[in-house]
Amino acid sequence: MDANGRERAGPRCIAIVGPYQSGKTSLMEACLARMGAIDRQGKVADRNTTGDASPEARAQGMSIEPNVASGDFLGERFTFVDCPGSVEFLHDMRTVLPACDAAVVVCEADDRKVPALELVMRELEEADVPRFLFLNKIDAASRRVRETLASLQRASRTPLLLRQIPIWKDGIAIGFIDLALERAFVYREYAASEVIDLPVTEVGREKEARFSMLERLADYDDELMEDLVEEIEPPRDRVFDDLSREVRDMHVVPVLFGSAERGNGVTRLLKALRHEAPRLAQTRVRLGVPEEGPPLAFAMKTIHNGQGGKLTLARVLRGAISEGDTVVSSRGGEARVAGIVDLKGQGQSRRATAEEGETAAFARLDNVATSDAFAAGKERPTAIVSVAPPDPVFSLALVVRDRKDDVRLTTALAKIVEEDPSLVLEQRPDLGEMRLCGQGEMHLRVAMARLASRFGVTVDVRKPQIAYRETIRHAAHARGRHKKQSGGHGQFGDVVLHVEPLPRGEGIVFTDTIAGGVVPKQYIPSVEIGVREAAERGPLGFPVVDMKVTLTDGSYHTVDSSDMAFRAAARLAMAEMLPNAKPVLLEPMLAVEIAVPTEAMSKATAIISARRGQILGYDGRPGWLGWDLVSAMIPEAEMDDLIVELRSATAGVGSFSARFDHLAELSGKSADQVVTARATAVSG
């Protein structure tokens, strides 16, 4: 119990989320300063904030990973997790959200950012996380809050509930009225707002806005509805109870506002979180975690520091976990807690135990991955949630600068990918390259910077190669004779091959029509091997597919014939035959589905057309009002920077999914350029 006899809520974990550059890091900084967790409030522009303190974040001037810091407010502990706002780093938010009690969504009064806000709100809705909306930069607002609220409502399927209204003076918000408390406040720079008498000129606005708030709350409280109908003023405690319950049940999203950089509106936000955000017990119910059982935690993020140390950021959902405890993950892996640290941005402080509800980093949990549950003891816990990473939309081929770094590169990349599961390492032996795939150009640029700064491995990057193939249009035949005499046993193999085209996707089919033993049966498999070896590089320089090769005739020598001789004869026959079969280049075609806001559809179709794409159809995006889908067939060679152009045309929110569909003929100038480039690369 606290000093007022209320049950203590225990440590809370609050995610701070929102679109790129909405002010999330500034809000966390303001909250920490107001709680006294830091000496003074830093500024993002001055690069002295608690969050975004890593070298990579400072270099990019934005959040690229979750930042964690804790503090106490009115006797209760809060841990804030500032999540990246860029869509390229959105997966870090997904893995943090499940274990959080609530999220504060930071946004601003800018219609252009509503689609980006919708992406964030949809993630919260899918994760069933209660949320508050903090309308930031109110000092720069240029229109009425109700107009802004109507615009923002498009981004949320849950009703937005105005919790405050601003007090205006000469077109500038100088304070606000709390509709639940029925009190007026004026802002003070970098300090808590000051209570003032409710201005007479604001009484009418306040009563109207408060009644609207109560009406919305009454949708889920019959007793409150009766009070409103009978014009009875409801008790303040019941209003706060309704707010808490309806936030927890995700019936409403309370909207508060202020200016994070100036510290305005921060105290009221902290008080709203303290009074209305769900507690750990309610979060356990949401996650289906029983109250009784061994100590249990959820892994929110994996961190590798480059010196061999691994930290697992996790929230303890039940019991307490101490240094030295043995834990078992939901995947069955066992590990020993080598240490526990509190994080404050890039700073760390050791502790012996993480208590129930606390969020801390656990050292050396090598068998625990992001999104795993892990429990103290020997019993394997049940997984709490499954957070699947998104499919990659951008790739780079990696070339190590120093060959002796090959092994180090592989080890370092494994750690980078473990830290960020939305990165995918792909080996393409058919193209002789290693690819790193991710969510965008900046996503991979940050990964390269981490490789260099944390692991001392530098790589060159280039566009990935395209897996071109070639096939034939006509039938042809040729004889291949391999004869060599150099004293002793010689080499002799003689074959006649016939080739004909097959339908797309049939691959290479080998058969024979040999009669009378002109080619002994034991050598026929060697002929097939030679055929397939020759098909690895056809006349145009690429692997040959979709053809039927038939061994029709040949001859042999009882002494000099061998498997190697017939393989060589088959390769000679193929080298002569394929150029006469009218070879043609094939390029991979991808079935692509692009999702964009409706107003950007014309830009999306223009992008497809400019990339030699064929539009197959249009549709509304199911469950996304104001969004459309367009299906198209696009050559893989044109996909390189599609996501970059798509996001540029849609204020950062356009997305696509792609899968291989078929190989299509490529001819003319485009084909000539590909063949010439291949020949140059091989000769070089």
XYZ file of C-alpha atoms in Angstrom:
684
model
C 0.000 0.000 0.000
C 1.088 3.583 -0.595
C 0.721 6.546 1.771
C -2.903 7.038 0.640
C -3.869 3.437 1.314
C -3.987 2.442 -2.360
C -2.491 -0.806 -3.577
C 0.914 -0.164 -5.124
C 0.973 -0.810 -8.836
C 4.503 -2.177 -8.898
C 6.969 -1.355 -11.660
C 5.300 -0.368 -14.933
C 6.767 -0.806 -18.395
C 5.611 1.765 -20.940
C 6.514 1.753 -24.632
C 6.923 5.126 -26.334
C 6.041 4.707 -29.998
C 5.027 6.811 -32.959
C 5.961 7.921 -36.461
C 9.464 9.026 -37.392
C 10.441 12.448 -35.967
C 7.281 12.798 -33.895
C 9.271 13.520 -30.715
C 9.434 10.157 -28.934
C 13.014 10.506 -27.704
C 12.281 14.061 -26.522
C 9.237 12.808 -24.606
C 11.207 10.106 -22.820
C 13.861 12.685 -21.985
C 11.200 15.035 -20.606
C 9.651 12.244 -18.515
C 13.032 11.265 -17.065
C 13.802 14.879 -16.221
C 10.399 15.396 -14.565
C 10.891 12.232 -12.499
C 14.362 13.370 -11.442
C 16.000 10.367 -13.115
C 18.380 12.690 -15.007
C 19.868 16.015 -13.908
C 18.657 18.041 -16.880
C 16.627 17.541 -20.011
C 18.765 17.122 -23.113
C 17.808 17.896 -26.685
C 17.903 15.667 -29.729
C 19.343 18.517 -31.777
C 22.193 18.884 -29.273
C 22.821 15.109 -29.305
C 22.829 14.915 -25.515
C 19.677 12.882 -24.823
C 19.581 9.662 -22.817
C 18.092 7.869 -25.800
C 19.647 7.755 -29.272
C 23.097 7.778 -27.670
C 24.694 4.974 -29.676
C 27.238 6.007 -32.323
C 24.981 4.671 -35.089
C 21.933 6.582 -33.792
C 23.925 9.789 -33.438
C 25.304 9.343 -36.964
C 21.816 8.882 -38.425
C 20.187 11.506 -36.219
C 17.302 9.172 -35.338
C 16.261 6.200 -33.211
C 17.461 2.927 -34.699
C 16.936 0.625 -31.686
C 14.909 0.578 -28.467
C 16.273 2.828 -25.707
C 15.469 1.981 -22.111
C 15.481 4.115 -18.966
C 13.686 4.003 -15.611
C 12.669 6.431 -12.903
C 10.290 6.937 -9.988
C 7.207 9.136 -10.042
C 5.098 9.736 -6.960
C 6.478 6.600 -5.351
C 5.971 4.293 -8.332
C 8.582 2.871 -10.695
C 8.321 3.360 -14.452
C 10.494 1.922 -17.188
C 10.172 3.625 -20.565
C 11.176 1.919 -23.798
C 11.627 4.457 -26.596
C 11.028 2.525 -29.846
C 12.235 3.557 -33.318
C 9.668 5.313 -35.482
C 11.134 4.566 -38.896
C 9.290 1.792 -40.692
C 12.688 0.206 -41.401
C 13.194 -0.480 -37.679
C 9.575 -1.204 -36.783
C 10.230 -4.837 -35.864
C 12.090 -3.719 -32.734
C 8.820 -2.192 -31.565
C 6.943 -5.422 -32.271
C 9.203 -7.475 -30.004
C 9.047 -4.918 -27.183
C 5.271 -4.407 -27.097
C 3.950 -7.728 -25.710
C 5.518 -7.308 -22.260
C 4.600 -3.607 -21.895
C 1.656 -2.543 -19.762
C 0.739 0.264 -22.156
C 2.094 2.420 -24.946
C 2.240 6.172 -25.397
C 1.779 7.001 -29.075
C 3.503 10.273 -29.901
C 2.189 12.145 -32.919
C 1.692 15.649 -34.226
C -1.028 17.643 -35.975
C 0.173 16.871 -39.493
C -2.193 15.219 -41.969
C 0.776 14.014 -44.017
C 1.856 11.771 -41.139
C -1.533 10.179 -40.509
C -0.752 7.106 -42.695
C 2.488 6.568 -40.738
C 0.519 6.917 -37.507
C -1.931 4.322 -38.791
C 0.893 1.806 -39.252
C 1.889 2.245 -35.597
C -1.690 2.130 -34.309
C -2.359 -1.037 -36.299
C 0.654 -2.739 -34.710
C -0.675 -1.835 -31.251
C -4.127 -3.084 -32.140
C -2.731 -6.385 -33.411
C -0.676 -6.759 -30.217
C -3.668 -5.852 -27.981
C -1.647 -3.243 -26.111
C -3.565 -0.472 -24.280
C -2.471 2.946 -25.470
C -2.506 6.681 -24.871
C -2.058 9.310 -27.575
C 0.244 12.254 -26.838
C -0.328 15.059 -29.347
C 3.113 16.627 -29.390
C 4.301 20.059 -30.535
C 1.085 21.724 -29.384
C 3.078 24.965 -29.233
C 3.292 24.839 -33.032
C -0.319 23.761 -33.669
C -2.245 25.921 -36.108
C -5.795 24.553 -35.882
C -8.379 23.485 -33.338
C -7.692 20.279 -31.464
C -11.073 18.832 -32.428
C -10.215 19.228 -36.111
C -6.894 17.538 -35.474
C -8.636 14.753 -33.556
C -10.985 14.083 -36.471
C -7.970 13.789 -38.773
C -6.102 11.479 -36.399
C -9.145 9.281 -35.861
C -8.609 7.904 -39.376
C -5.486 6.205 -38.033
C -7.225 4.400 -35.168
C -9.959 1.784 -35.221
C -10.456 2.496 -31.502
C -12.211 5.791 -30.616
C -9.877 8.627 -29.598
C -11.031 10.217 -26.337
C -10.113 13.858 -25.781
C -8.809 14.026 -22.208
C -7.776 17.689 -22.276
C -8.554 20.855 -24.191
C -6.035 23.654 -24.774
C -6.194 27.181 -23.441
C -5.360 29.534 -26.303
C -3.912 33.037 -26.191
C -3.160 34.899 -29.414
C -3.302 31.641 -31.341
C -0.784 29.874 -29.054
C -1.579 27.091 -26.565
C -0.493 28.457 -23.168
C -2.060 25.723 -21.052
C -4.862 23.198 -20.861
C -7.948 22.074 -18.995
C -8.011 18.527 -17.651
C -11.524 17.266 -18.400
C -11.447 14.525 -15.762
C -10.123 16.776 -12.998
C -11.955 19.905 -14.190
C -8.871 21.947 -13.480
C -6.992 24.473 -15.577
C -3.202 24.614 -15.921
C -0.737 26.971 -17.574
C 2.524 25.717 -18.983
C 5.890 26.522 -17.459
C 9.129 25.991 -19.367
C 10.814 22.700 -18.310
C 8.640 22.527 -15.175
C 5.322 21.144 -14.034
C 2.298 23.143 -15.158
C 0.771 25.579 -12.682
C -2.857 25.244 -11.521
C -4.990 28.324 -12.217
C -8.635 29.198 -11.825
C -10.743 28.001 -14.714
C -11.023 31.024 -17.000
C -14.611 32.250 -17.277
C -14.255 32.367 -21.065
C -13.437 28.648 -21.108
C -16.300 27.367 -18.931
C -18.635 26.689 -21.851
C -15.960 24.866 -23.878
C -14.947 22.837 -20.846
C -18.498 21.678 -20.064
C -19.144 20.702 -23.676
C -15.857 18.792 -24.005
C -16.273 17.101 -20.624
C -19.803 15.972 -21.507
C -18.506 14.491 -24.776
C -15.825 12.593 -22.842
C -18.347 11.287 -20.313
C -20.748 10.267 -23.086
C -18.061 8.108 -24.636
C -17.210 6.540 -21.266
C -20.923 5.920 -20.640
C -21.061 3.671 -23.711
C -19.520 1.018 -21.444
C -20.986 2.075 -18.061
C -24.784 1.966 -17.663
C -24.672 3.684 -14.267
C -22.739 6.604 -15.714
C -25.224 6.801 -18.593
C -28.101 7.051 -16.111
C -26.307 9.882 -14.301
C -25.857 11.781 -17.551
C -29.491 11.290 -18.562
C -30.639 12.535 -15.154
C -28.061 15.365 -15.273
C -26.334 14.122 -12.132
C -22.648 14.981 -11.852
C -20.785 11.664 -11.547
C -18.245 11.271 -8.735
C -14.709 12.019 -9.848
C -13.450 8.627 -8.621
C -15.925 6.858 -10.886
C -14.723 8.894 -13.869
C -11.148 7.839 -13.191
C -12.205 4.231 -12.640
C -14.026 4.268 -15.985
C -10.989 5.761 -17.685
C -8.742 3.051 -16.231
C -11.099 0.223 -17.158
C -11.792 1.404 -20.673
C -8.118 1.991 -21.405
C -7.349 -1.491 -20.100
C -10.186 -3.016 -22.162
C -9.047 -0.987 -25.183
C -12.431 0.660 -25.695
C -10.861 4.132 -25.904
C -7.531 5.839 -26.536
C -7.155 8.883 -24.237
C -5.634 11.899 -25.970
C -3.358 14.263 -24.068
C -1.107 16.941 -25.508
C 1.876 19.113 -24.836
C 5.367 19.923 -26.050
C 7.938 17.273 -25.197
C 10.910 19.491 -25.998
C 9.645 22.223 -23.640
C 8.493 19.763 -20.992
C 4.859 20.907 -21.324
C 2.086 18.437 -20.510
C 4.532 15.846 -19.194
C 3.414 15.793 -15.554
C -0.225 15.253 -16.528
C 0.855 12.442 -18.867
C 2.806 10.766 -16.055
C -0.181 11.094 -13.724
C -2.487 9.623 -16.355
C -0.114 6.675 -16.742
C 0.075 6.254 -12.987
C -3.699 6.284 -12.519
C -4.977 4.720 -15.724
C -2.335 2.455 -17.285
C -2.858 -1.274 -16.598
C -0.776 -3.002 -13.949
C 1.408 -6.056 -14.318
C -1.378 -8.357 -13.071
C -3.599 -7.149 -15.899
C -0.788 -7.529 -18.418
C -0.304 -11.132 -17.299
C -3.999 -11.782 -17.922
C -3.693 -10.244 -21.405
C -0.726 -12.502 -22.172
C -2.287 -15.615 -20.655
C 0.469 -15.930 -18.020
C -0.721 -17.622 -14.798
C -0.086 -15.748 -11.556
C 1.439 -18.833 -9.934
C 4.541 -20.603 -11.186
C 8.317 -20.300 -11.354
C 9.895 -16.893 -12.057
C 9.209 -15.996 -15.683
C 10.473 -13.282 -18.061
C 9.921 -12.241 -21.671
C 12.908 -11.411 -23.903
C 12.221 -8.078 -25.611
C 15.551 -7.485 -27.339
C 18.982 -9.063 -27.818
C 22.060 -6.831 -27.634
C 25.624 -7.763 -28.653
C 28.308 -5.322 -27.549
C 31.077 -6.643 -29.814
C 33.371 -7.840 -27.010
C 31.742 -11.255 -26.831
C 29.089 -10.121 -24.362
C 25.411 -10.734 -24.995
C 22.648 -8.937 -23.120
C 18.990 -9.951 -23.215
C 16.623 -7.107 -22.409
C 13.654 -8.698 -20.665
C 10.769 -7.942 -18.367
C 10.123 -10.165 -15.377
C 6.464 -11.125 -15.544
C 6.381 -13.344 -12.471
C 8.606 -13.815 -9.436
C 12.212 -12.624 -9.315
C 15.317 -13.728 -11.212
C 18.787 -13.357 -9.709
C 22.354 -13.501 -10.901
C 23.501 -17.125 -10.955
C 20.033 -18.552 -11.586
C 19.665 -21.253 -14.220
C 16.907 -20.477 -16.699
C 15.233 -22.461 -19.477
C 13.838 -20.813 -22.590
C 10.556 -21.604 -24.318
C 12.692 -23.187 -27.092
C 14.224 -25.581 -24.557
C 17.679 -23.998 -24.283
C 19.298 -23.713 -20.860
C 21.515 -20.860 -19.649
C 22.895 -19.354 -16.478
C 22.367 -15.695 -15.642
C 25.916 -14.300 -15.578
C 24.817 -10.850 -14.452
C 21.945 -8.360 -14.395
C 22.169 -4.683 -15.311
C 19.831 -1.730 -15.378
C 19.990 0.248 -18.607
C 19.719 4.003 -18.928
C 20.336 4.727 -22.576
C 23.907 3.556 -23.167
C 24.675 3.497 -19.426
C 24.617 0.348 -17.312
C 24.517 -0.334 -13.575
C 24.792 -3.809 -12.060
C 22.260 -5.314 -9.713
C 21.819 -8.697 -8.072
C 18.142 -9.395 -8.755
C 15.383 -8.313 -11.135
C 12.121 -8.216 -9.224
C 8.646 -8.909 -10.536
C 7.576 -6.275 -13.037
C 11.053 -4.863 -13.533
C 12.774 -4.566 -16.898
C 16.497 -5.319 -16.962
C 19.252 -6.757 -19.151
C 20.441 -10.300 -18.407
C 23.991 -11.287 -19.359
C 25.142 -14.357 -21.301
C 21.782 -16.008 -21.967
C 23.209 -17.679 -25.064
C 20.251 -20.024 -25.536
C 17.597 -17.328 -25.229
C 16.444 -15.469 -28.346
C 14.337 -12.360 -28.814
C 10.613 -13.045 -28.108
C 11.417 -16.144 -26.042
C 9.965 -16.663 -22.614
C 12.444 -17.948 -20.048
C 11.881 -19.296 -16.568
C 14.074 -19.993 -13.572
C 14.499 -23.659 -12.774
C 14.535 -26.750 -14.959
C 11.032 -26.671 -16.430
C 10.594 -25.427 -20.004
C 8.012 -22.601 -20.101
C 5.326 -22.199 -22.716
C 5.956 -19.540 -25.351
C 4.000 -16.369 -24.610
C 3.716 -14.831 -28.074
C 5.191 -15.418 -31.491
C 6.566 -12.304 -33.194
C 7.416 -13.168 -36.791
C 9.841 -10.837 -38.571
C 8.649 -9.167 -41.783
C 9.831 -10.355 -45.175
C 12.889 -8.465 -46.479
C 12.338 -5.743 -49.088
C 15.918 -4.633 -49.777
C 19.172 -6.572 -50.258
C 22.878 -5.982 -50.665
C 25.631 -8.391 -51.673
C 28.572 -8.357 -49.257
C 32.214 -8.611 -50.258
C 34.770 -8.760 -47.459
C 37.698 -6.434 -48.034
C 40.254 -8.728 -46.439
C 39.905 -12.452 -47.141
C 41.234 -13.313 -43.713
C 38.076 -11.675 -42.284
C 35.772 -14.268 -43.887
C 35.277 -16.274 -40.707
C 34.974 -13.155 -38.553
C 32.373 -11.780 -40.955
C 30.219 -14.885 -40.693
C 30.399 -14.842 -36.887
C 29.677 -11.120 -36.681
C 26.746 -11.333 -39.086
C 25.220 -14.152 -37.040
C 25.257 -11.855 -33.995
C 23.882 -8.905 -35.955
C 21.011 -11.051 -37.229
C 20.338 -12.458 -33.749
C 20.151 -8.906 -32.438
C 17.797 -7.834 -35.237
C 15.643 -10.710 -36.559
C 14.274 -8.489 -39.348
C 17.689 -8.905 -41.005
C 18.208 -12.073 -43.066
C 21.543 -13.529 -44.143
C 21.183 -15.333 -47.458
C 23.794 -17.509 -49.159
C 23.506 -17.795 -52.943
C 26.059 -20.414 -54.056
C 24.583 -20.374 -57.570
C 25.669 -16.735 -57.844
C 28.727 -16.989 -55.601
C 27.556 -14.274 -53.238
C 26.428 -13.611 -49.692
C 23.476 -11.271 -49.229
C 22.202 -9.274 -46.298
C 18.498 -8.580 -46.642
C 16.439 -6.178 -44.576
C 13.790 -3.500 -44.426
C 15.438 -0.733 -46.409
C 18.564 1.118 -47.403
C 19.101 2.753 -44.007
C 18.416 -0.501 -42.181
C 21.315 -2.179 -43.988
C 23.531 0.897 -43.719
C 23.165 0.783 -39.937
C 23.937 -2.954 -39.947
C 27.156 -2.260 -41.887
C 28.107 0.455 -39.401
C 27.596 -1.983 -36.516
C 29.732 -4.579 -38.242
C 32.577 -2.078 -38.414
C 32.215 -0.407 -34.998
C 31.385 -3.435 -32.838
C 33.191 -6.251 -34.594
C 35.934 -4.522 -36.590
C 34.819 -6.065 -39.887
C 34.512 -3.847 -42.941
C 32.830 -4.990 -46.116
C 32.134 -3.608 -49.547
C 28.574 -3.801 -50.790
C 27.085 -4.016 -54.255
C 23.795 -4.715 -55.920
C 22.887 -8.409 -55.806
C 23.219 -10.336 -59.034
C 20.158 -11.519 -60.878
C 19.779 -15.266 -61.436
C 19.352 -15.109 -65.197
C 18.916 -18.351 -67.080
C 18.845 -19.246 -70.740
C 16.948 -21.774 -72.782
C 16.555 -22.794 -76.439
C 13.859 -22.128 -78.997
C 14.668 -24.777 -81.619
C 15.881 -28.360 -81.783
C 19.459 -29.151 -82.799
C 21.922 -32.036 -82.806
C 25.678 -32.461 -82.765
C 28.413 -35.059 -82.413
C 31.069 -34.789 -79.770
C 34.191 -36.894 -80.033
C 36.889 -36.864 -77.404
C 40.039 -38.665 -78.560
C 43.446 -38.415 -76.984
C 46.487 -40.633 -77.355
C 49.621 -40.007 -75.336
C 51.257 -43.409 -74.911
C 49.725 -46.302 -73.063
C 45.938 -46.180 -72.644
C 44.366 -43.285 -74.516
C 40.992 -41.579 -74.073
C 38.073 -42.126 -76.387
C 34.425 -41.163 -76.189
C 32.013 -40.485 -79.011
C 28.384 -39.306 -78.640
C 25.623 -37.883 -80.798
C 23.149 -35.689 -78.926
C 19.796 -34.217 -79.869
C 18.281 -31.280 -77.978
C 14.774 -29.832 -78.052
C 12.973 -27.177 -75.982
C 10.645 -28.040 -73.101
C 7.850 -26.012 -71.485
C 8.958 -23.462 -68.905
C 9.737 -24.950 -65.532
C 10.513 -28.475 -66.750
C 14.257 -28.187 -66.109
C 16.693 -30.497 -67.900
C 15.497 -33.931 -68.973
C 18.057 -36.497 -70.194
C 17.191 -39.683 -72.012
C 18.748 -42.063 -74.538
C 17.663 -44.114 -77.532
C 20.817 -46.220 -77.735
C 20.394 -49.611 -79.367
C 22.893 -52.331 -80.067
C 25.355 -51.182 -77.414
C 27.026 -48.491 -79.540
C 27.496 -46.690 -76.230
C 27.808 -49.214 -73.391
C 25.242 -48.764 -70.613
C 27.906 -48.128 -67.989
C 28.959 -44.935 -69.819
C 25.479 -43.438 -70.315
C 25.362 -41.909 -66.795
C 28.692 -40.227 -67.562
C 27.188 -38.733 -70.706
C 24.356 -37.270 -68.608
C 26.890 -35.825 -66.174
C 28.723 -34.173 -69.059
C 25.444 -32.759 -70.403
C 24.515 -31.230 -67.068
C 28.022 -29.821 -66.583
C 27.858 -28.142 -69.980
C 24.415 -26.734 -69.138
C 25.861 -24.843 -66.173
C 27.066 -22.183 -68.605
C 25.376 -21.883 -71.953
C 26.245 -19.836 -75.044
C 24.962 -16.625 -73.433
C 26.933 -17.233 -70.244
C 24.137 -18.464 -67.956
C 22.779 -21.846 -66.843
C 20.566 -23.534 -69.440
C 17.117 -24.797 -68.426
C 13.994 -26.325 -69.906
C 15.419 -28.628 -72.562
C 15.376 -32.312 -73.349
C 18.710 -33.860 -74.330
C 18.690 -37.292 -75.970
C 21.723 -39.514 -76.563
C 20.978 -41.002 -79.969
C 24.241 -42.550 -81.171
C 27.950 -42.878 -80.507
C 30.867 -45.265 -80.429
C 33.443 -46.545 -77.995
C 36.848 -48.193 -77.770
C 37.228 -51.353 -75.745
C 40.510 -50.151 -74.209
C 40.548 -46.350 -74.330
C 36.927 -45.505 -73.434
C 36.193 -44.353 -69.893
C 33.691 -42.389 -67.860
C 35.853 -39.265 -68.110
C 36.120 -39.600 -71.884
C 32.342 -39.783 -72.357
C 31.790 -36.816 -70.015
C 34.217 -34.814 -72.132
C 32.547 -35.958 -75.363
C 29.141 -34.862 -74.044
C 30.490 -31.408 -73.154
C 31.945 -31.038 -76.673
C 28.643 -31.998 -78.262
C 26.716 -29.527 -76.072
C 29.168 -26.711 -76.859
C 28.570 -27.218 -80.580
C 24.847 -27.905 -80.385
C 23.430 -25.217 -78.090
C 24.449 -22.156 -80.161
C 22.543 -23.700 -83.073
C 19.377 -24.174 -80.997
C 18.549 -20.434 -80.957
C 19.411 -19.684 -77.299
C 17.349 -17.012 -75.562
C 17.849 -15.235 -72.232
C 15.388 -15.784 -69.383
C 14.863 -13.380 -66.496
C 13.077 -14.104 -63.206
C 9.661 -12.481 -62.839
C 8.185 -11.721 -59.430
C 4.531 -11.567 -58.436
C 4.356 -8.334 -56.455
C 1.577 -6.894 -54.300
C 1.957 -3.226 -53.387
C 0.013 -1.528 -50.577
C -0.336 2.263 -50.573
C -2.766 4.923 -49.366
C -5.467 5.481 -51.977
C -4.248 8.978 -52.821
C -0.846 7.529 -53.809
C -2.182 4.864 -56.175
C -1.421 6.857 -59.332
C 2.208 7.199 -58.204
C 2.408 3.467 -57.487
C 1.128 2.524 -60.947
C 3.618 4.915 -62.566
C 6.441 3.270 -60.600
C 5.351 -0.177 -61.793
C 5.167 0.915 -65.430
C 8.599 2.529 -65.270
C 10.031 -0.804 -64.088
C 8.750 -2.856 -67.019
C 5.959 -4.129 -64.794
C 2.612 -5.512 -65.866
C -0.351 -4.471 -63.707
C -2.665 -7.412 -63.006
C -5.361 -5.830 -60.866
C -6.494 -3.495 -58.108
C -8.304 -4.049 -54.828
C -9.029 -2.355 -51.532
C -6.752 -3.350 -48.677
C -8.877 -5.528 -46.380
C -9.423 -3.857 -43.019
C -7.547 -0.699 -44.037
C -9.929 2.117 -44.927
C -8.321 4.506 -47.408
C -5.669 2.009 -48.570
C -5.428 0.092 -51.837
C -3.577 -2.918 -53.216
C -2.199 -3.294 -56.711
C -0.972 -6.625 -58.063
C 1.711 -6.704 -60.723
C 4.339 -8.828 -62.404
C 7.755 -7.132 -62.242
C 11.180 -8.392 -63.426
C 13.525 -9.096 -60.511
C 16.132 -6.917 -62.226
C 13.812 -3.933 -61.668
C 13.195 -4.581 -57.959
C 16.510 -3.280 -56.629
C 15.381 0.008 -55.062
C 11.607 -0.385 -55.425
C 11.027 0.078 -51.694
C 13.058 3.303 -51.687
C 11.023 4.851 -54.500
C 7.753 3.525 -53.102
C 8.345 5.032 -49.670
C 9.479 8.297 -51.219
C 6.164 8.498 -53.067
C 4.040 7.637 -50.007
C 5.595 9.591 -47.132
C 7.354 6.422 -45.979
C 4.374 4.075 -45.633
C 4.188 2.177 -48.934
C 5.074 -1.505 -48.759
C 5.147 -4.589 -50.934
C 5.431 -8.346 -50.841
C 7.044 -10.362 -53.627
C 7.563 -13.980 -54.592
C 9.160 -15.707 -57.560
C 6.592 -16.552 -60.212
C 8.258 -17.655 -63.445
C 11.070 -17.126 -65.937
C 10.275 -14.953 -68.948
C 12.153 -14.388 -72.194
C 14.247 -11.247 -72.398
C 15.348 -10.022 -75.802
C 16.502 -6.921 -77.610
C 18.761 -4.262 -76.176
C 18.103 -5.252 -72.568
C 19.218 -8.819 -73.235
C 22.288 -7.658 -75.138
C 23.345 -5.512 -72.193
C 22.986 -8.420 -69.772
C 24.979 -10.804 -71.981
C 27.730 -8.230 -72.567
C 27.998 -7.492 -68.847
C 28.233 -11.222 -68.110
C 30.982 -11.732 -70.692
C 32.922 -8.770 -69.297
C 32.602 -10.070 -65.738
C 33.781 -13.556 -66.713
C 36.739 -12.312 -68.736
C 37.680 -9.823 -66.019
